[in-house]
PDB file of C-alpha atoms and ligand atoms in Angstrom:
ATOM      1  CA  UNK A 243       9.073  20.132   1.517  1.00  0.00           C
ATOM      2  CA  UNK A 244       7.250  20.108   4.848  1.00  0.00           C
ATOM      3  CA  UNK A 245       4.661  22.552   3.547  1.00  0.00           C
ATOM      4  CA  UNK A 246       2.649  19.724   2.037  1.00  0.00           C
ATOM      5  CA  UNK A 247      -0.668  21.400   2.469  1.00  0.00           C
ATOM      6  CA  UNK A 248       0.101  23.943  -0.192  1.00  0.00           C
ATOM      7  CA  UNK A 249      -0.144  21.123  -2.730  1.00  0.00           C
ATOM      8  CA  UNK A 250      -3.140  18.983  -3.617  1.00  0.00           C
ATOM      9  CA  UNK A 251      -4.106  15.936  -1.584  1.00  0.00           C
ATOM     10  CA  UNK A 252      -3.057  12.539  -2.843  1.00  0.00           C
ATOM     11  CA  UNK A 253      -6.152  10.885  -1.426  1.00  0.00           C
ATOM     12  CA  UNK A 254      -9.522  12.489  -0.746  1.00  0.00           C
ATOM     13  CA  UNK A 255     -12.396  10.366   0.534  1.00  0.00           C
ATOM     14  CA  UNK A 256     -15.727  12.065   1.095  1.00  0.00           C
ATOM     15  CA  UNK A 257     -18.411  10.243   3.044  1.00  0.00           C
ATOM     16  CA  UNK A 258     -17.268   6.865   1.772  1.00  0.00           C
ATOM     17  CA  UNK A 259     -19.318   3.838   2.726  1.00  0.00           C
ATOM     18  CA  UNK A 260     -18.814   0.236   1.751  1.00  0.00           C
ATOM     19  CA  UNK A 261     -21.499  -2.367   2.254  1.00  0.00           C
ATOM     20  CA  UNK A 262     -20.870  -6.013   1.407  1.00  0.00           C
ATOM     21  CA  UNK A 263     -23.887  -7.994   0.331  1.00  0.00           C
ATOM     22  CA  UNK A 264     -23.878 -11.507   1.821  1.00  0.00           C
ATOM     23  CA  UNK A 265     -26.951 -13.074   0.277  1.00  0.00           C
ATOM     24  CA  UNK A 266     -29.766 -11.114   1.910  1.00  0.00           C
ATOM     25  CA  UNK A 267     -27.583  -9.736   4.674  1.00  0.00           C
ATOM     26  CA  UNK A 268     -25.826  -6.399   4.336  1.00  0.00           C
ATOM     27  CA  UNK A 269     -22.454  -6.101   6.048  1.00  0.00           C
ATOM     28  CA  UNK A 270     -21.402  -2.469   6.492  1.00  0.00           C
ATOM     29  CA  UNK A 271     -17.591  -2.362   6.458  1.00  0.00           C
ATOM     30  CA  UNK A 272     -17.084   1.422   6.110  1.00  0.00           C
ATOM     31  CA  UNK A 273     -19.566   4.035   7.327  1.00  0.00           C
ATOM     32  CA  UNK A 274     -19.144   7.593   6.139  1.00  0.00           C
ATOM     33  CA  UNK A 275     -15.362   7.888   6.038  1.00  0.00           C
ATOM     34  CA  UNK A 276     -13.886  11.330   5.304  1.00  0.00           C
ATOM     35  CA  UNK A 277     -10.131  11.229   4.848  1.00  0.00           C
ATOM     36  CA  UNK A 278      -7.481  13.426   3.260  1.00  0.00           C
ATOM     37  CA  UNK A 279      -3.915  12.207   2.775  1.00  0.00           C
ATOM     38  CA  UNK A 280      -1.253  14.703   1.691  1.00  0.00           C
ATOM     39  CA  UNK A 281       1.846  14.041  -0.400  1.00  0.00           C
ATOM     40  CA  UNK A 282       4.784  12.779   1.633  1.00  0.00           C
ATOM     41  CA  UNK A 283       2.782  11.547   4.611  1.00  0.00           C
ATOM     42  CA  UNK A 284       3.537   8.303   6.434  1.00  0.00           C
ATOM     43  CA  UNK A 285       0.260   7.192   7.958  1.00  0.00           C
ATOM     44  CA  UNK A 286      -0.700   4.146   9.977  1.00  0.00           C
ATOM     45  CA  UNK A 287      -4.251   2.828  10.083  1.00  0.00           C
ATOM     46  CA  UNK A 288      -5.042   0.918  13.253  1.00  0.00           C
ATOM     47  CA  UNK A 289      -8.136  -0.676  14.763  1.00  0.00           C
ATOM     48  CA  UNK A 290      -9.499  -4.003  15.955  1.00  0.00           C
ATOM     49  CA  UNK A 291      -9.976  -6.929  13.621  1.00  0.00           C
ATOM     50  CA  UNK A 292     -13.091  -6.347  11.527  1.00  0.00           C
ATOM     51  CA  UNK A 293     -13.000  -2.557  11.953  1.00  0.00           C
ATOM     52  CA  UNK A 294     -12.648  -2.015   8.186  1.00  0.00           C
ATOM     53  CA  UNK A 295      -8.900  -1.469   7.724  1.00  0.00           C
ATOM     54  CA  UNK A 296      -8.477  -3.811   4.770  1.00  0.00           C
ATOM     55  CA  UNK A 297     -11.684  -2.583   3.163  1.00  0.00           C
ATOM     56  CA  UNK A 298     -10.393   0.985   3.419  1.00  0.00           C
ATOM     57  CA  UNK A 299      -7.057  -0.020   1.889  1.00  0.00           C
ATOM     58  CA  UNK A 300      -8.863  -1.863  -0.927  1.00  0.00           C
ATOM     59  CA  UNK A 301     -10.954   1.210  -1.715  1.00  0.00           C
ATOM     60  CA  UNK A 302      -7.903   3.481  -1.621  1.00  0.00           C
ATOM     61  CA  UNK A 303      -5.980   0.982  -3.764  1.00  0.00           C
ATOM     62  CA  UNK A 304      -8.819   0.931  -6.322  1.00  0.00           C
ATOM     63  CA  UNK A 305      -9.245  -2.813  -5.805  1.00  0.00           C
ATOM     64  CA  UNK A 306     -12.805  -2.158  -4.694  1.00  0.00           C
ATOM     65  CA  UNK A 307     -15.248   0.709  -5.282  1.00  0.00           C
ATOM     66  CA  UNK A 308     -17.188   2.457  -2.508  1.00  0.00           C
ATOM     67  CA  UNK A 309     -20.906   1.758  -2.250  1.00  0.00           C
ATOM     68  CA  UNK A 310     -21.468   5.444  -1.481  1.00  0.00           C
ATOM     69  CA  UNK A 311     -19.393   8.601  -1.382  1.00  0.00           C
ATOM     70  CA  UNK A 312     -16.575   9.795  -3.600  1.00  0.00           C
ATOM     71  CA  UNK A 313     -12.916   9.007  -3.885  1.00  0.00           C
ATOM     72  CA  UNK A 314     -10.416  11.266  -5.584  1.00  0.00           C
ATOM     73  CA  UNK A 315      -6.912  10.003  -6.176  1.00  0.00           C
ATOM     74  CA  UNK A 316      -4.722  12.964  -7.138  1.00  0.00           C
ATOM     75  CA  UNK A 317      -7.798  14.876  -8.250  1.00  0.00           C
ATOM     76  CA  UNK A 318      -9.119  12.068 -10.408  1.00  0.00           C
ATOM     77  CA  UNK A 319     -12.619  10.882  -9.559  1.00  0.00           C
ATOM     78  CA  UNK A 320     -12.000   7.155  -9.400  1.00  0.00           C
ATOM     79  CA  UNK A 321     -15.696   6.276  -9.202  1.00  0.00           C
ATOM     80  CA  UNK A 322     -16.066   7.215 -12.864  1.00  0.00           C
ATOM     81  CA  UNK A 323     -13.321   4.782 -13.930  1.00  0.00           C
ATOM     82  CA  UNK A 324     -14.027   1.474 -15.657  1.00  0.00           C
ATOM     83  CA  UNK A 325     -12.180  -1.758 -14.837  1.00  0.00           C
ATOM     84  CA  UNK A 326      -9.511  -1.226 -17.467  1.00  0.00           C
ATOM     85  CA  UNK A 327      -8.795   2.323 -16.269  1.00  0.00           C
ATOM     86  CA  UNK A 328      -8.716   1.189 -12.634  1.00  0.00           C
ATOM     87  CA  UNK A 329      -6.283  -1.565 -13.434  1.00  0.00           C
ATOM     88  CA  UNK A 330      -3.996   0.805 -15.336  1.00  0.00           C
ATOM     89  CA  UNK A 331      -4.089   3.262 -12.455  1.00  0.00           C
ATOM     90  CA  UNK A 332      -3.219   0.510  -9.959  1.00  0.00           C
ATOM     91  CA  UNK A 333      -0.354  -0.662 -12.118  1.00  0.00           C
ATOM     92  CA  UNK A 334       1.121   2.765 -12.831  1.00  0.00           C
ATOM     93  CA  UNK A 335       0.559   4.754  -9.684  1.00  0.00           C
ATOM     94  CA  UNK A 336       0.142   2.505  -6.645  1.00  0.00           C
ATOM     95  CA  UNK A 337       2.538   0.033  -5.059  1.00  0.00           C
ATOM     96  CA  UNK A 338       1.035  -2.789  -2.990  1.00  0.00           C
ATOM     97  CA  UNK A 339       2.624  -4.714  -0.141  1.00  0.00           C
ATOM     98  CA  UNK A 340       0.723  -7.523   1.580  1.00  0.00           C
ATOM     99  CA  UNK A 341       1.132  -9.404   4.834  1.00  0.00           C
ATOM    100  CA  UNK A 342       1.876 -12.694   3.018  1.00  0.00           C
ATOM    101  CA  UNK A 343       4.284 -11.068   0.487  1.00  0.00           C
ATOM    102  CA  UNK A 344       2.331 -12.517  -2.493  1.00  0.00           C
ATOM    103  CA  UNK A 345       5.453 -13.401  -4.472  1.00  0.00           C
ATOM    104  CA  UNK A 346       5.333 -15.910  -7.318  1.00  0.00           C
ATOM    105  CA  UNK A 347       6.927 -18.973  -5.735  1.00  0.00           C
ATOM    106  CA  UNK A 348       8.355 -20.520  -8.895  1.00  0.00           C
ATOM    107  CA  UNK A 349      10.215 -17.327  -9.874  1.00  0.00           C
ATOM    108  CA  UNK A 350      13.391 -15.652  -8.620  1.00  0.00           C
ATOM    109  CA  UNK A 351      13.471 -12.419  -6.660  1.00  0.00           C
ATOM    110  CA  UNK A 352      14.868 -10.786  -9.795  1.00  0.00           C
ATOM    111  CA  UNK A 353      11.857 -11.900 -11.844  1.00  0.00           C
ATOM    112  CA  UNK A 354       9.305 -11.129  -9.128  1.00  0.00           C
ATOM    113  CA  UNK A 355      10.499  -7.527  -8.880  1.00  0.00           C
ATOM    114  CA  UNK A 356       9.839  -7.007 -12.591  1.00  0.00           C
ATOM    115  CA  UNK A 357       6.278  -8.347 -12.633  1.00  0.00           C
ATOM    116  CA  UNK A 358       4.492  -4.966 -12.453  1.00  0.00           C
ATOM    117  CA  UNK A 359       6.566  -3.843 -15.446  1.00  0.00           C
ATOM    118  CA  UNK A 360       5.621  -6.964 -17.428  1.00  0.00           C
ATOM    119  CA  UNK A 361       1.971  -6.242 -16.719  1.00  0.00           C
ATOM    120  CA  UNK A 362       2.293  -2.601 -17.716  1.00  0.00           C
ATOM    121  CA  UNK A 363       4.455  -2.921 -20.824  1.00  0.00           C
ATOM    122  CA  UNK A 364       4.793  -6.596 -21.755  1.00  0.00           C
ATOM    123  CA  UNK A 365       8.504  -6.666 -20.962  1.00  0.00           C
ATOM    124  CA  UNK A 366      10.762  -6.483 -17.929  1.00  0.00           C
ATOM    125  CA  UNK A 367      13.486  -4.041 -16.923  1.00  0.00           C
ATOM    126  CA  UNK A 368      16.494  -5.892 -15.565  1.00  0.00           C
ATOM    127  CA  UNK A 369      18.510  -2.761 -14.890  1.00  0.00           C
ATOM    128  CA  UNK A 370      15.789  -1.300 -12.691  1.00  0.00           C
ATOM    129  CA  UNK A 371      15.253  -4.654 -10.979  1.00  0.00           C
ATOM    130  CA  UNK A 372      18.947  -4.698 -10.054  1.00  0.00           C
ATOM    131  CA  UNK A 373      18.764  -1.133  -8.728  1.00  0.00           C
ATOM    132  CA  UNK A 374      15.697  -1.910  -6.641  1.00  0.00           C
ATOM    133  CA  UNK A 375      17.143  -5.119  -5.204  1.00  0.00           C
ATOM    134  CA  UNK A 376      20.248  -3.132  -4.259  1.00  0.00           C
ATOM    135  CA  UNK A 377      18.081  -0.493  -2.653  1.00  0.00           C
ATOM    136  CA  UNK A 378      16.362  -3.063  -0.426  1.00  0.00           C
ATOM    137  CA  UNK A 379      19.730  -4.654   0.395  1.00  0.00           C
ATOM    138  CA  UNK A 380      19.223  -7.880  -1.558  1.00  0.00           C
ATOM    139  CA  UNK A 381      21.654  -7.682  -4.478  1.00  0.00           C
ATOM    140  CA  UNK A 382      23.130 -11.010  -3.440  1.00  0.00           C
ATOM    141  CA  UNK A 383      19.722 -12.715  -3.374  1.00  0.00           C
ATOM    142  CA  UNK A 384      18.522 -11.879  -6.892  1.00  0.00           C
ATOM    143  CA  UNK A 385      18.543 -15.501  -8.105  1.00  0.00           C
ATOM    144  CA  UNK A 386      16.859 -16.887  -5.002  1.00  0.00           C
ATOM    145  CA  UNK A 387      13.264 -18.080  -5.115  1.00  0.00           C
ATOM    146  CA  UNK A 388      10.884 -17.046  -2.320  1.00  0.00           C
ATOM    147  CA  UNK A 389      11.313 -20.397  -0.491  1.00  0.00           C
ATOM    148  CA  UNK A 390      15.075 -19.701  -0.411  1.00  0.00           C
ATOM    149  CA  UNK A 391      14.540 -16.368   1.371  1.00  0.00           C
ATOM    150  CA  UNK A 392      13.595 -15.466   4.934  1.00  0.00           C
ATOM    151  CA  UNK A 393      10.251 -13.777   5.584  1.00  0.00           C
ATOM    152  CA  UNK A 394      11.918 -10.398   5.995  1.00  0.00           C
ATOM    153  CA  UNK A 395      13.820 -10.846   2.738  1.00  0.00           C
ATOM    154  CA  UNK A 396      10.639 -11.867   0.931  1.00  0.00           C
ATOM    155  CA  UNK A 397       8.904  -8.746   2.184  1.00  0.00           C
ATOM    156  CA  UNK A 398      11.819  -6.595   1.002  1.00  0.00           C
ATOM    157  CA  UNK A 399      11.521  -8.221  -2.451  1.00  0.00           C
ATOM    158  CA  UNK A 400       7.808  -7.393  -2.341  1.00  0.00           C
ATOM    159  CA  UNK A 401       8.652  -3.763  -1.523  1.00  0.00           C
ATOM    160  CA  UNK A 402      11.118  -3.632  -4.428  1.00  0.00           C
ATOM    161  CA  UNK A 403       8.382  -5.054  -6.664  1.00  0.00           C
ATOM    162  CA  UNK A 404       5.930  -2.427  -5.421  1.00  0.00           C
ATOM    163  CA  UNK A 405       8.393   0.290  -6.491  1.00  0.00           C
ATOM    164  CA  UNK A 406       8.992  -1.085  -9.992  1.00  0.00           C
ATOM    165  CA  UNK A 407       6.698   1.350 -11.797  1.00  0.00           C
ATOM    166  CA  UNK A 408       7.700   4.284  -9.594  1.00  0.00           C
ATOM    167  CA  UNK A 409       4.334   4.744  -7.835  1.00  0.00           C
ATOM    168  CA  UNK A 410       3.462   7.900  -5.917  1.00  0.00           C
ATOM    169  CA  UNK A 411       1.577   5.909  -3.287  1.00  0.00           C
ATOM    170  CA  UNK A 412       2.594   2.789  -1.387  1.00  0.00           C
ATOM    171  CA  UNK A 413      -0.106   0.775   0.393  1.00  0.00           C
ATOM    172  CA  UNK A 414       0.970  -1.873   2.884  1.00  0.00           C
ATOM    173  CA  UNK A 415      -1.613  -4.032   4.690  1.00  0.00           C
ATOM    174  CA  UNK A 416       0.050  -5.520   7.801  1.00  0.00           C
ATOM    175  CA  UNK A 417       3.500  -5.547   6.141  1.00  0.00           C
ATOM    176  CA  UNK A 418       5.171  -6.819   9.328  1.00  0.00           C
ATOM    177  CA  UNK A 419       2.324  -9.096  10.426  1.00  0.00           C
ATOM    178  CA  UNK A 420       4.157 -12.357   9.631  1.00  0.00           C
ATOM    179  CA  UNK A 421       7.618 -11.208  10.728  1.00  0.00           C
ATOM    180  CA  UNK A 422       9.660 -11.446  13.911  1.00  0.00           C
ATOM    181  CA  UNK A 423      10.374  -8.096  15.532  1.00  0.00           C
ATOM    182  CA  UNK A 424      13.882  -7.689  14.057  1.00  0.00           C
ATOM    183  CA  UNK A 425      12.797  -8.397  10.453  1.00  0.00           C
ATOM    184  CA  UNK A 426       9.659  -6.334  11.009  1.00  0.00           C
ATOM    185  CA  UNK A 427      11.773  -3.395  12.102  1.00  0.00           C
ATOM    186  CA  UNK A 428      13.964  -3.753   8.991  1.00  0.00           C
ATOM    187  CA  UNK A 429      10.856  -3.553   6.844  1.00  0.00           C
ATOM    188  CA  UNK A 430       9.646  -0.498   8.783  1.00  0.00           C
ATOM    189  CA  UNK A 431      13.066   1.153   8.447  1.00  0.00           C
ATOM    190  CA  UNK A 432      12.889   0.620   4.692  1.00  0.00           C
ATOM    191  CA  UNK A 433       9.383   2.092   4.429  1.00  0.00           C
ATOM    192  CA  UNK A 434      10.445   5.089   6.536  1.00  0.00           C
ATOM    193  CA  UNK A 435      13.536   5.627   4.401  1.00  0.00           C
ATOM    194  CA  UNK A 436      11.490   5.532   1.180  1.00  0.00           C
ATOM    195  CA  UNK A 437       9.106   8.033   2.715  1.00  0.00           C
ATOM    196  CA  UNK A 438      11.810  10.349   4.021  1.00  0.00           C
ATOM    197  CA  UNK A 439      14.277  10.192   1.172  1.00  0.00           C
ATOM    198  CA  UNK A 440      12.050   9.822  -1.852  1.00  0.00           C
ATOM    199  CA  UNK A 441       8.979  11.572  -0.518  1.00  0.00           C
ATOM    200  CA  UNK A 442       6.935   8.464  -1.214  1.00  0.00           C
ATOM    201  CA  UNK A 443       3.492   8.653   0.387  1.00  0.00           C
ATOM    202  CA  UNK A 444       3.047   5.555   2.551  1.00  0.00           C
ATOM    203  CA  UNK A 445      -0.161   4.243   4.059  1.00  0.00           C
ATOM    204  CA  UNK A 446       0.142   1.150   6.194  1.00  0.00           C
ATOM    205  CA  UNK A 447      -2.155  -0.974   8.310  1.00  0.00           C
ATOM    206  CA  UNK A 448      -0.836  -2.497  11.486  1.00  0.00           C
ATOM    207  CA  UNK A 449      -2.198  -3.838  14.743  1.00  0.00           C
ATOM    208  CA  UNK A 450       1.290  -3.675  16.279  1.00  0.00           C
ATOM    209  CA  UNK A 451       1.624  -0.546  18.450  1.00  0.00           C
ATOM    210  CA  UNK A 452       5.414  -0.580  17.982  1.00  0.00           C
ATOM    211  CA  UNK A 453       4.873  -0.262  14.242  1.00  0.00           C
ATOM    212  CA  UNK A 454       2.126   2.352  14.294  1.00  0.00           C
ATOM    213  CA  UNK A 455       4.125   4.434  16.810  1.00  0.00           C
ATOM    214  CA  UNK A 456       6.666   5.031  14.038  1.00  0.00           C
ATOM    215  CA  UNK A 457       4.167   6.774  11.780  1.00  0.00           C
ATOM    216  CA  UNK A 458       3.721  10.524  11.974  1.00  0.00           C
ATOM    217  CA  UNK A 459      -0.017  10.178  11.619  1.00  0.00           C
ATOM    218  CA  UNK A 460      -2.180   7.457  13.150  1.00  0.00           C
ATOM    219  CA  UNK A 461      -5.793   6.918  12.140  1.00  0.00           C
ATOM    220  CA  UNK A 462      -7.985   4.637  14.239  1.00  0.00           C
ATOM    221  CA  UNK A 463     -10.977   2.825  12.791  1.00  0.00           C
ATOM    222  CA  UNK A 464     -13.798   1.392  14.838  1.00  0.00           C
ATOM    223  CA  UNK A 465     -16.809  -0.320  13.268  1.00  0.00           C
ATOM    224  CA  UNK A 466     -16.102   1.252   9.885  1.00  0.00           C
ATOM    225  CA  UNK A 467     -15.681   4.791  11.209  1.00  0.00           C
ATOM    226  CA  UNK A 468     -12.643   6.955  11.853  1.00  0.00           C
ATOM    227  CA  UNK A 469     -12.690   7.556  15.604  1.00  0.00           C
ATOM    228  CA  UNK A 470      -9.343   9.311  15.903  1.00  0.00           C
ATOM    229  CA  UNK A 471      -6.766  10.916  13.636  1.00  0.00           C
ATOM    230  CA  UNK A 472      -3.569  11.966  15.414  1.00  0.00           C
ATOM    231  CA  UNK A 473      -0.490  13.781  14.122  1.00  0.00           C
ATOM    232  CA  UNK A 474       2.852  13.657  15.817  1.00  0.00           C
ATOM    233  CA  UNK A 475       5.277  16.539  15.573  1.00  0.00           C
TER     234      UNK A 475
HETATM  235  N1  ADP B 650     -15.587  -9.620   0.840  1.00  0.00           N
HETATM  236  C1  ADP B 650     -16.338  -9.456   1.914  1.00  0.00           C
HETATM  237  N2  ADP B 650     -17.619  -9.893   1.945  1.00  0.00           N
HETATM  238  C2  ADP B 650     -18.386  -9.698   3.030  1.00  0.00           C
HETATM  239  N3  ADP B 650     -17.990  -9.102   4.162  1.00  0.00           N
HETATM  240  C3  ADP B 650     -16.729  -8.655   4.204  1.00  0.00           C
HETATM  241  C4  ADP B 650     -15.840  -8.820   3.104  1.00  0.00           C
HETATM  242  N4  ADP B 650     -14.650  -8.270   3.435  1.00  0.00           N
HETATM  243  C5  ADP B 650     -14.790  -7.806   4.686  1.00  0.00           C
HETATM  244  N5  ADP B 650     -16.039  -8.036   5.157  1.00  0.00           N
HETATM  245  C6  ADP B 650     -16.562  -7.627   6.478  1.00  0.00           C
HETATM  246  O1  ADP B 650     -16.370  -6.227   6.604  1.00  0.00           O
HETATM  247  C7  ADP B 650     -15.911  -5.890   7.902  1.00  0.00           C
HETATM  248  C8  ADP B 650     -14.536  -5.207   7.808  1.00  0.00           C
HETATM  249  O2  ADP B 650     -13.583  -6.161   7.363  1.00  0.00           O
HETATM  250  P1  ADP B 650     -12.063  -5.781   7.068  1.00  0.00           P
HETATM  251  O3  ADP B 650     -12.021  -4.558   6.252  1.00  0.00           O
HETATM  252  O4  ADP B 650     -11.406  -6.996   6.517  1.00  0.00           O
HETATM  253  O5  ADP B 650     -11.526  -5.464   8.537  1.00  0.00           O
HETATM  254  P2  ADP B 650     -10.045  -5.446   9.139  1.00  0.00           P
HETATM  255  O6  ADP B 650      -9.084  -5.441   8.008  1.00  0.00           O
HETATM  256  O7  ADP B 650      -9.999  -4.225   9.985  1.00  0.00           O
HETATM  257  O8  ADP B 650      -9.927  -6.693   9.975  1.00  0.00           O
HETATM  258  C9  ADP B 650     -15.895  -7.182   8.690  1.00  0.00           C
HETATM  259  O9  ADP B 650     -17.119  -7.272   9.381  1.00  0.00           O
HETATM  260  C10 ADP B 650     -15.808  -8.247   7.631  1.00  0.00           C
HETATM  261  O10 ADP B 650     -16.385  -9.449   8.078  1.00  0.00           O
HETATM  262 MG1   MG B 651      -7.468  -6.640   7.516  1.00  0.00          MG
END
């Protein structure tokens, strides 16, 4: 279980660069990033605002392609994928959690959790939605709409939603950024439990040192480059 390095990496970035074109101006957001993430890791990405954290998460989440370099997700060369293949891969294999929860406001928690399954198959899965809401401690909030939930509860619904299609990778960009410290810690405890007990690979962005200190591996970005990559015992 701990001997992860005998298996293949989940994520392998080789010399990845991302340049945004703003009219005639080029904005380099990532500059030559090499990164390997192994199954079962819980990694935090930290760095100042504008250092490229979200861009890196978007590349890893196949929401955006690198300008240069290669990206392998579980040995698949993502740069050869077309839009339809990328969208299937995102839906099947990656769970996404965002700072602002991104729930559909007019729908219940129960419905929101099933959305990735609707996208993938055209129908929901109420049994799994119930299981997932129980797992995030919200069985008694299934019929509530996002406005009837606290921020921490909304983020736990978003985590349940991210797990709907049983992804092998969970990406969370500032998952506690809008939360008070108690709710933020509940969200962190849930992510750590999913990592520890299900072996889910978790990659999260945070600028909160109390959050990143809970990851076993912390990667620091500065101006689009990895400037440190630290493992804790
Ligand atoms: N869609 C975009 N178009 C142009 N520039 C962008 C875009 N997204 C990000 N950038 C620029 O790329 C750099 C990295 O941004 P980002 O990845 O959002 O950083 P972080 O998440 O660390 O704050 C910044 O200089 C930002 O202004
Ligand atoms: Mg960001």
